Amino acid sequence: MYTDVQWIQLFDKLAEDDFVVIDDFLSDEQFRLIMNFFKKAEKNNHLKKAGIGPSGEFQIKSSVRGDFIYWLDEKRDTELSIFFEIVDDLIANLKRICYLSLSGSKFHIAKYPKGSHYDRHLDQFNERSNRQITVLIYLNENWKKGDGGELVIYKDNEEILVEPIAKRLLLFKSDVIEHEVLKTNVTRYSLTGWLLRQPQSVGYLF
Ligand code: OGA
Ligand code: NI
């Protein structure tokens, strides 16, 4: 696990740039475990076409996003307990070092079939959204230039390309970073989640 100095460096960058990329965030063992889970979910047809909009206005539009997702559940998906420990550690450190008031998280695995993409968007649907930090872990072993599926971060009239290479972690502020997934030329795997400001049901009361 990370030392305090490493966490502080990482969070300083997140605070300053609104995003941060960390390579080799996952160990080989953690990566294997997540990939095994992913392959099993794929085999069991658990991955479903992703939609857009808040749950009440759920729509499927392949012209906007072409990925297939499976929402994770810490209690059910016990094979991923190592992954949930990493998330708990991340949340605990964000609370302790950055004084963020986070309560909970929501994660899914995502598969982008060859030829799919996700249009430019913001991860907060509207002002009621409680998504505070977006967490992306990329799972594409042997990714190479030309495979496509890079994430574009739009920031201050700049476009920053993040290649979806295995074991890489990307964190960004969900309310400010517009982003896009470029068309992928190979099957693209990732684990995506959001650290939440307060429980989802409570969001509607404020
Ligand atoms: C998302 C998203 C980016 C990626 O799921 O909202 O923007 O790189 N994903 O997979
Ligand atoms: Ni997004």
PDB file of C-alpha atoms and ligand atoms in Angstrom:
ATOM      1  CA  MET A   1       0.000   0.000   0.000  1.00  0.00           C
ATOM      2  CA  TYR A   2       0.948   3.635  -0.375  1.00  0.00           C
ATOM      3  CA  THR A   3       2.865   5.680   2.142  1.00  0.00           C
ATOM      4  CA  ASP A   4       1.500   9.020   3.371  1.00  0.00           C
ATOM      5  CA  VAL A   5       4.038  10.859   1.219  1.00  0.00           C
ATOM      6  CA  GLN A   6       2.818   9.011  -1.880  1.00  0.00           C
ATOM      7  CA  TRP A   7      -0.849   9.676  -1.095  1.00  0.00           C
ATOM      8  CA  ILE A   8      -0.119  13.357  -0.500  1.00  0.00           C
ATOM      9  CA  GLN A   9       1.736  13.657  -3.823  1.00  0.00           C
ATOM     10  CA  LEU A  10      -1.152  11.995  -5.606  1.00  0.00           C
ATOM     11  CA  PHE A  11      -3.823  14.164  -3.964  1.00  0.00           C
ATOM     12  CA  ASP A  12      -1.808  17.366  -4.483  1.00  0.00           C
ATOM     13  CA  LYS A  13      -1.779  16.657  -8.187  1.00  0.00           C
ATOM     14  CA  LEU A  14      -5.506  15.889  -8.173  1.00  0.00           C
ATOM     15  CA  ALA A  15      -6.199  19.145  -6.322  1.00  0.00           C
ATOM     16  CA  GLU A  16      -4.025  21.189  -8.654  1.00  0.00           C
ATOM     17  CA  ASP A  17      -4.827  19.666 -12.080  1.00  0.00           C
ATOM     18  CA  ASP A  18      -8.309  18.219 -11.362  1.00  0.00           C
ATOM     19  CA  PHE A  19      -6.983  14.817 -12.491  1.00  0.00           C
ATOM     20  CA  VAL A  20      -4.083  12.475 -11.812  1.00  0.00           C
ATOM     21  CA  VAL A  21      -2.696   9.381 -13.590  1.00  0.00           C
ATOM     22  CA  ILE A  22      -0.830   6.686 -11.645  1.00  0.00           C
ATOM     23  CA  ASP A  23       0.854   3.849 -13.505  1.00  0.00           C
ATOM     24  CA  ASP A  24       1.204   0.361 -12.054  1.00  0.00           C
ATOM     25  CA  PHE A  25      -1.347   1.143  -9.398  1.00  0.00           C
ATOM     26  CA  LEU A  26      -2.443  -2.504  -9.369  1.00  0.00           C
ATOM     27  CA  SER A  27      -0.058  -5.318  -8.505  1.00  0.00           C
ATOM     28  CA  ASP A  28       0.142  -8.310 -10.867  1.00  0.00           C
ATOM     29  CA  GLU A  29      -1.939 -10.316  -8.436  1.00  0.00           C
ATOM     30  CA  GLN A  30      -4.652  -7.650  -8.126  1.00  0.00           C
ATOM     31  CA  PHE A  31      -4.746  -7.283 -11.896  1.00  0.00           C
ATOM     32  CA  ARG A  32      -5.129 -11.070 -12.417  1.00  0.00           C
ATOM     33  CA  LEU A  33      -7.882 -11.264  -9.864  1.00  0.00           C
ATOM     34  CA  ILE A  34      -9.897  -8.466 -11.457  1.00  0.00           C
ATOM     35  CA  MET A  35      -9.379  -9.877 -14.963  1.00  0.00           C
ATOM     36  CA  ASN A  36     -10.479 -13.362 -13.860  1.00  0.00           C
ATOM     37  CA  PHE A  37     -13.617 -11.844 -12.393  1.00  0.00           C
ATOM     38  CA  PHE A  38     -14.180  -9.859 -15.600  1.00  0.00           C
ATOM     39  CA  LYS A  39     -13.806 -12.932 -17.832  1.00  0.00           C
ATOM     40  CA  LYS A  40     -16.238 -14.875 -15.663  1.00  0.00           C
ATOM     41  CA  ALA A  41     -18.812 -12.064 -15.781  1.00  0.00           C
ATOM     42  CA  GLU A  42     -18.384 -11.955 -19.552  1.00  0.00           C
ATOM     43  CA  LYS A  43     -18.855 -15.703 -19.868  1.00  0.00           C
ATOM     44  CA  ASN A  44     -21.970 -15.610 -17.678  1.00  0.00           C
ATOM     45  CA  ASN A  45     -23.473 -12.804 -19.785  1.00  0.00           C
ATOM     46  CA  HIS A  46     -23.571 -10.391 -16.852  1.00  0.00           C
ATOM     47  CA  LEU A  47     -22.442  -7.427 -18.935  1.00  0.00           C
ATOM     48  CA  LYS A  48     -25.351  -5.343 -20.191  1.00  0.00           C
ATOM     49  CA  LYS A  49     -25.564  -2.447 -22.608  1.00  0.00           C
ATOM     50  CA  ALA A  50     -24.933   0.770 -20.673  1.00  0.00           C
ATOM     51  CA  GLY A  51     -27.438   3.582 -20.721  1.00  0.00           C
ATOM     52  CA  ILE A  52     -27.247   7.340 -20.263  1.00  0.00           C
ATOM     53  CA  GLY A  53     -28.982   9.806 -17.954  1.00  0.00           C
ATOM     54  CA  PRO A  54     -30.112   9.499 -14.325  1.00  0.00           C
ATOM     55  CA  SER A  55     -31.974   6.286 -13.463  1.00  0.00           C
ATOM     56  CA  GLY A  56     -35.423   7.819 -13.983  1.00  0.00           C
ATOM     57  CA  GLU A  57     -34.517   8.919 -17.506  1.00  0.00           C
ATOM     58  CA  PHE A  58     -32.512   5.858 -18.475  1.00  0.00           C
ATOM     59  CA  GLN A  59     -31.910   5.599 -22.239  1.00  0.00           C
ATOM     60  CA  ILE A  60     -29.746   3.366 -24.391  1.00  0.00           C
ATOM     61  CA  LYS A  61     -28.016   5.210 -27.212  1.00  0.00           C
ATOM     62  CA  SER A  62     -25.126   3.440 -28.912  1.00  0.00           C
ATOM     63  CA  SER A  63     -24.356   6.629 -30.829  1.00  0.00           C
ATOM     64  CA  VAL A  64     -23.421   8.189 -27.470  1.00  0.00           C
ATOM     65  CA  ARG A  65     -21.856   5.258 -25.595  1.00  0.00           C
ATOM     66  CA  GLY A  66     -21.181   1.744 -26.769  1.00  0.00           C
ATOM     67  CA  ASP A  67     -19.953  -0.041 -23.661  1.00  0.00           C
ATOM     68  CA  PHE A  68     -21.377  -3.011 -21.750  1.00  0.00           C
ATOM     69  CA  ILE A  69     -21.276  -2.834 -17.968  1.00  0.00           C
ATOM     70  CA  TYR A  70     -21.840  -4.850 -14.814  1.00  0.00           C
ATOM     71  CA  TRP A  71     -22.418  -3.023 -11.515  1.00  0.00           C
ATOM     72  CA  LEU A  72     -20.363  -4.450  -8.670  1.00  0.00           C
ATOM     73  CA  ASP A  73     -21.661  -5.293  -5.225  1.00  0.00           C
ATOM     74  CA  GLU A  74     -19.185  -5.656  -2.402  1.00  0.00           C
ATOM     75  CA  LYS A  75     -21.349  -8.193  -0.553  1.00  0.00           C
ATOM     76  CA  ARG A  76     -22.092 -10.349  -3.579  1.00  0.00           C
ATOM     77  CA  ASP A  77     -18.788 -10.104  -5.447  1.00  0.00           C
ATOM     78  CA  THR A  78     -16.562 -11.473  -2.705  1.00  0.00           C
ATOM     79  CA  GLU A  79     -13.902 -12.563  -5.237  1.00  0.00           C
ATOM     80  CA  LEU A  80     -13.165  -8.855  -5.568  1.00  0.00           C
ATOM     81  CA  SER A  81     -12.578  -8.217  -1.863  1.00  0.00           C
ATOM     82  CA  ILE A  82      -8.967  -7.226  -2.610  1.00  0.00           C
ATOM     83  CA  PHE A  83     -10.270  -4.564  -4.977  1.00  0.00           C
ATOM     84  CA  PHE A  84     -12.769  -3.234  -2.429  1.00  0.00           C
ATOM     85  CA  GLU A  85      -9.948  -3.010   0.114  1.00  0.00           C
ATOM     86  CA  ILE A  86      -8.040  -0.765  -2.295  1.00  0.00           C
ATOM     87  CA  VAL A  87     -11.119   1.438  -2.678  1.00  0.00           C
ATOM     88  CA  ASP A  88     -11.624   1.624   1.090  1.00  0.00           C
ATOM     89  CA  ASP A  89      -8.002   2.628   1.496  1.00  0.00           C
ATOM     90  CA  LEU A  90      -8.346   5.323  -1.179  1.00  0.00           C
ATOM     91  CA  ILE A  91     -11.511   6.693   0.445  1.00  0.00           C
ATOM     92  CA  ALA A  92     -10.008   6.619   3.950  1.00  0.00           C
ATOM     93  CA  ASN A  93      -6.969   8.572   2.753  1.00  0.00           C
ATOM     94  CA  LEU A  94      -9.020  11.142   0.826  1.00  0.00           C
ATOM     95  CA  LYS A  95     -11.058  11.744   3.973  1.00  0.00           C
ATOM     96  CA  ARG A  96      -8.049  11.883   6.269  1.00  0.00           C
ATOM     97  CA  ILE A  97      -5.681  13.911   4.081  1.00  0.00           C
ATOM     98  CA  CYS A  98      -8.081  16.022   1.970  1.00  0.00           C
ATOM     99  CA  TYR A  99     -10.991  16.275   4.415  1.00  0.00           C
ATOM    100  CA  LEU A 100     -13.421  15.176   1.715  1.00  0.00           C
ATOM    101  CA  SER A 101     -16.796  14.120   3.055  1.00  0.00           C
ATOM    102  CA  LEU A 102     -17.265  10.924   1.115  1.00  0.00           C
ATOM    103  CA  SER A 103     -19.785   8.282   1.913  1.00  0.00           C
ATOM    104  CA  GLY A 104     -19.792   5.308  -0.336  1.00  0.00           C
ATOM    105  CA  SER A 105     -18.851   4.419  -3.858  1.00  0.00           C
ATOM    106  CA  LYS A 106     -20.336   2.740  -6.890  1.00  0.00           C
ATOM    107  CA  PHE A 107     -18.303   0.704  -9.382  1.00  0.00           C
ATOM    108  CA  HIS A 108     -18.840  -1.213 -12.584  1.00  0.00           C
ATOM    109  CA  ILE A 109     -16.679  -3.182 -14.944  1.00  0.00           C
ATOM    110  CA  ALA A 110     -16.943  -1.981 -18.530  1.00  0.00           C
ATOM    111  CA  LYS A 111     -16.244  -3.625 -21.834  1.00  0.00           C
ATOM    112  CA  TYR A 112     -16.076  -1.531 -24.991  1.00  0.00           C
ATOM    113  CA  PRO A 113     -16.397  -3.807 -28.022  1.00  0.00           C
ATOM    114  CA  LYS A 114     -14.227  -3.077 -31.038  1.00  0.00           C
ATOM    115  CA  GLY A 115     -15.566   0.022 -32.820  1.00  0.00           C
ATOM    116  CA  SER A 116     -17.323   1.540 -29.786  1.00  0.00           C
ATOM    117  CA  HIS A 117     -16.739   4.857 -28.027  1.00  0.00           C
ATOM    118  CA  TYR A 118     -18.260   7.241 -25.461  1.00  0.00           C
ATOM    119  CA  ASP A 119     -19.015  10.811 -26.528  1.00  0.00           C
ATOM    120  CA  ARG A 120     -17.672  13.822 -24.655  1.00  0.00           C
ATOM    121  CA  HIS A 121     -19.532  14.203 -21.332  1.00  0.00           C
ATOM    122  CA  LEU A 122     -19.392  15.119 -17.663  1.00  0.00           C
ATOM    123  CA  ASP A 123     -20.016  12.347 -15.103  1.00  0.00           C
ATOM    124  CA  GLN A 124     -22.422  14.452 -13.051  1.00  0.00           C
ATOM    125  CA  PHE A 125     -25.849  14.235 -14.661  1.00  0.00           C
ATOM    126  CA  ASN A 126     -27.084  17.433 -13.048  1.00  0.00           C
ATOM    127  CA  GLU A 127     -26.708  19.540  -9.908  1.00  0.00           C
ATOM    128  CA  ARG A 128     -28.255  16.774  -7.788  1.00  0.00           C
ATOM    129  CA  SER A 129     -25.575  14.282  -8.710  1.00  0.00           C
ATOM    130  CA  ASN A 130     -23.421  13.154  -5.824  1.00  0.00           C
ATOM    131  CA  ARG A 131     -20.524  11.845  -7.883  1.00  0.00           C
ATOM    132  CA  GLN A 132     -17.465  13.607  -6.557  1.00  0.00           C
ATOM    133  CA  ILE A 133     -14.425  11.703  -7.820  1.00  0.00           C
ATOM    134  CA  THR A 134     -14.295   9.451 -10.880  1.00  0.00           C
ATOM    135  CA  VAL A 135     -12.016   6.430 -10.547  1.00  0.00           C
ATOM    136  CA  LEU A 136     -10.826   4.548 -13.632  1.00  0.00           C
ATOM    137  CA  ILE A 137      -8.623   1.495 -13.635  1.00  0.00           C
ATOM    138  CA  TYR A 138      -7.530   0.281 -17.036  1.00  0.00           C
ATOM    139  CA  LEU A 139      -7.114  -3.395 -17.762  1.00  0.00           C
ATOM    140  CA  ASN A 140      -5.723  -3.691 -21.280  1.00  0.00           C
ATOM    141  CA  GLU A 141      -2.596  -5.780 -21.355  1.00  0.00           C
ATOM    142  CA  ASN A 142      -0.315  -5.200 -24.353  1.00  0.00           C
ATOM    143  CA  TRP A 143      -2.250  -2.057 -25.350  1.00  0.00           C
ATOM    144  CA  LYS A 144      -0.367  -0.342 -28.167  1.00  0.00           C
ATOM    145  CA  LYS A 145      -0.683   2.827 -30.235  1.00  0.00           C
ATOM    146  CA  GLY A 146      -3.298   2.285 -32.909  1.00  0.00           C
ATOM    147  CA  ASP A 147      -5.508   0.184 -30.629  1.00  0.00           C
ATOM    148  CA  GLY A 148      -7.510   3.359 -29.902  1.00  0.00           C
ATOM    149  CA  GLY A 149      -9.892   3.788 -26.977  1.00  0.00           C
ATOM    150  CA  GLU A 150      -7.813   6.545 -25.391  1.00  0.00           C
ATOM    151  CA  LEU A 151      -9.570   8.731 -22.858  1.00  0.00           C
ATOM    152  CA  VAL A 152      -9.504  12.404 -23.817  1.00  0.00           C
ATOM    153  CA  ILE A 153      -9.543  14.888 -20.950  1.00  0.00           C
ATOM    154  CA  TYR A 154     -10.695  18.369 -21.944  1.00  0.00           C
ATOM    155  CA  LYS A 155      -9.066  20.960 -19.761  1.00  0.00           C
ATOM    156  CA  ASP A 156      -8.378  24.684 -20.356  1.00  0.00           C
ATOM    157  CA  ASN A 157      -8.691  24.321 -24.139  1.00  0.00           C
ATOM    158  CA  GLU A 158      -6.263  21.437 -24.035  1.00  0.00           C
ATOM    159  CA  GLU A 159      -6.906  17.820 -24.908  1.00  0.00           C
ATOM    160  CA  ILE A 160      -4.952  15.356 -22.798  1.00  0.00           C
ATOM    161  CA  LEU A 161      -4.844  11.745 -24.020  1.00  0.00           C
ATOM    162  CA  VAL A 162      -4.738   8.941 -21.461  1.00  0.00           C
ATOM    163  CA  GLU A 163      -3.919   5.511 -22.904  1.00  0.00           C
ATOM    164  CA  PRO A 164      -5.969   2.696 -21.309  1.00  0.00           C
ATOM    165  CA  ILE A 165      -3.013   0.542 -20.329  1.00  0.00           C
ATOM    166  CA  ALA A 166      -3.232  -2.270 -17.806  1.00  0.00           C
ATOM    167  CA  LYS A 167      -2.895  -1.428 -14.088  1.00  0.00           C
ATOM    168  CA  ARG A 168      -3.111   2.346 -14.669  1.00  0.00           C
ATOM    169  CA  LEU A 169      -5.293   4.409 -12.317  1.00  0.00           C
ATOM    170  CA  LEU A 170      -6.890   7.702 -13.307  1.00  0.00           C
ATOM    171  CA  LEU A 171      -8.710   9.910 -10.832  1.00  0.00           C
ATOM    172  CA  PHE A 172     -10.543  13.090 -11.750  1.00  0.00           C
ATOM    173  CA  LYS A 173     -13.061  15.513 -10.312  1.00  0.00           C
ATOM    174  CA  SER A 174     -16.425  14.367 -11.637  1.00  0.00           C
ATOM    175  CA  ASP A 175     -18.000  17.826 -11.653  1.00  0.00           C
ATOM    176  CA  VAL A 176     -15.376  19.646 -13.720  1.00  0.00           C
ATOM    177  CA  ILE A 177     -13.579  17.245 -16.074  1.00  0.00           C
ATOM    178  CA  GLU A 178     -15.255  16.733 -19.433  1.00  0.00           C
ATOM    179  CA  HIS A 179     -13.980  13.617 -21.112  1.00  0.00           C
ATOM    180  CA  GLU A 180     -14.507  11.255 -24.025  1.00  0.00           C
ATOM    181  CA  VAL A 181     -13.536   7.704 -24.964  1.00  0.00           C
ATOM    182  CA  LEU A 182     -12.190   7.589 -28.510  1.00  0.00           C
ATOM    183  CA  LYS A 183     -13.246   4.769 -30.785  1.00  0.00           C
ATOM    184  CA  THR A 184     -11.486   1.595 -29.784  1.00  0.00           C
ATOM    185  CA  ASN A 185     -10.097  -0.729 -32.432  1.00  0.00           C
ATOM    186  CA  VAL A 186      -9.804  -3.658 -30.023  1.00  0.00           C
ATOM    187  CA  THR A 187     -11.960  -4.873 -27.123  1.00  0.00           C
ATOM    188  CA  ARG A 188     -11.286  -2.451 -24.274  1.00  0.00           C
ATOM    189  CA  TYR A 189     -11.590  -3.364 -20.576  1.00  0.00           C
ATOM    190  CA  SER A 190     -11.847  -1.050 -17.595  1.00  0.00           C
ATOM    191  CA  LEU A 191     -13.131  -0.774 -14.068  1.00  0.00           C
ATOM    192  CA  THR A 192     -14.944   2.493 -13.451  1.00  0.00           C
ATOM    193  CA  GLY A 193     -16.413   4.012 -10.364  1.00  0.00           C
ATOM    194  CA  TRP A 194     -17.432   7.079  -8.468  1.00  0.00           C
ATOM    195  CA  LEU A 195     -16.731   8.182  -4.939  1.00  0.00           C
ATOM    196  CA  LEU A 196     -19.937   9.692  -3.667  1.00  0.00           C
ATOM    197  CA  ARG A 197     -20.514  12.777  -1.573  1.00  0.00           C
ATOM    198  CA  GLN A 198     -23.500  11.339   0.281  1.00  0.00           C
ATOM    199  CA  PRO A 199     -25.843   8.361  -0.107  1.00  0.00           C
ATOM    200  CA  GLN A 200     -27.651   8.464  -3.445  1.00  0.00           C
ATOM    201  CA  SER A 201     -31.158   8.501  -1.972  1.00  0.00           C
ATOM    202  CA  VAL A 202     -30.266  11.479   0.223  1.00  0.00           C
ATOM    203  CA  GLY A 203     -29.179  13.473  -2.841  1.00  0.00           C
ATOM    204  CA  TYR A 204     -32.778  14.184  -3.774  1.00  0.00           C
ATOM    205  CA  LEU A 205     -33.549  15.872  -0.468  1.00  0.00           C
ATOM    206  CA  PHE A 206     -31.142  18.752  -1.005  1.00  0.00           C
TER     207      PHE A 206
HETATM  208  C1  OGA B   1     -17.656   6.743 -17.955  1.00  0.00           C
HETATM  209  C2  OGA B   1     -16.410   7.073 -18.679  1.00  0.00           C
HETATM  210  C3  OGA B   1     -14.180   6.490 -19.351  1.00  0.00           C
HETATM  211  C4  OGA B   1     -13.273   5.361 -19.662  1.00  0.00           C
HETATM  212  O1  OGA B   1     -17.928   5.537 -17.758  1.00  0.00           O
HETATM  213  O2  OGA B   1     -18.368   7.680 -17.578  1.00  0.00           O
HETATM  214  O3  OGA B   1     -16.262   8.209 -19.041  1.00  0.00           O
HETATM  215  O4  OGA B   1     -12.079   5.635 -19.931  1.00  0.00           O
HETATM  216  N1  OGA B   1     -15.449   6.124 -18.878  1.00  0.00           N
HETATM  217  O5  OGA B   1     -13.688   4.213 -19.648  1.00  0.00           O
HETATM  218 NI    NI B   2     -17.480   9.477 -17.886  1.00  0.00          NI
END
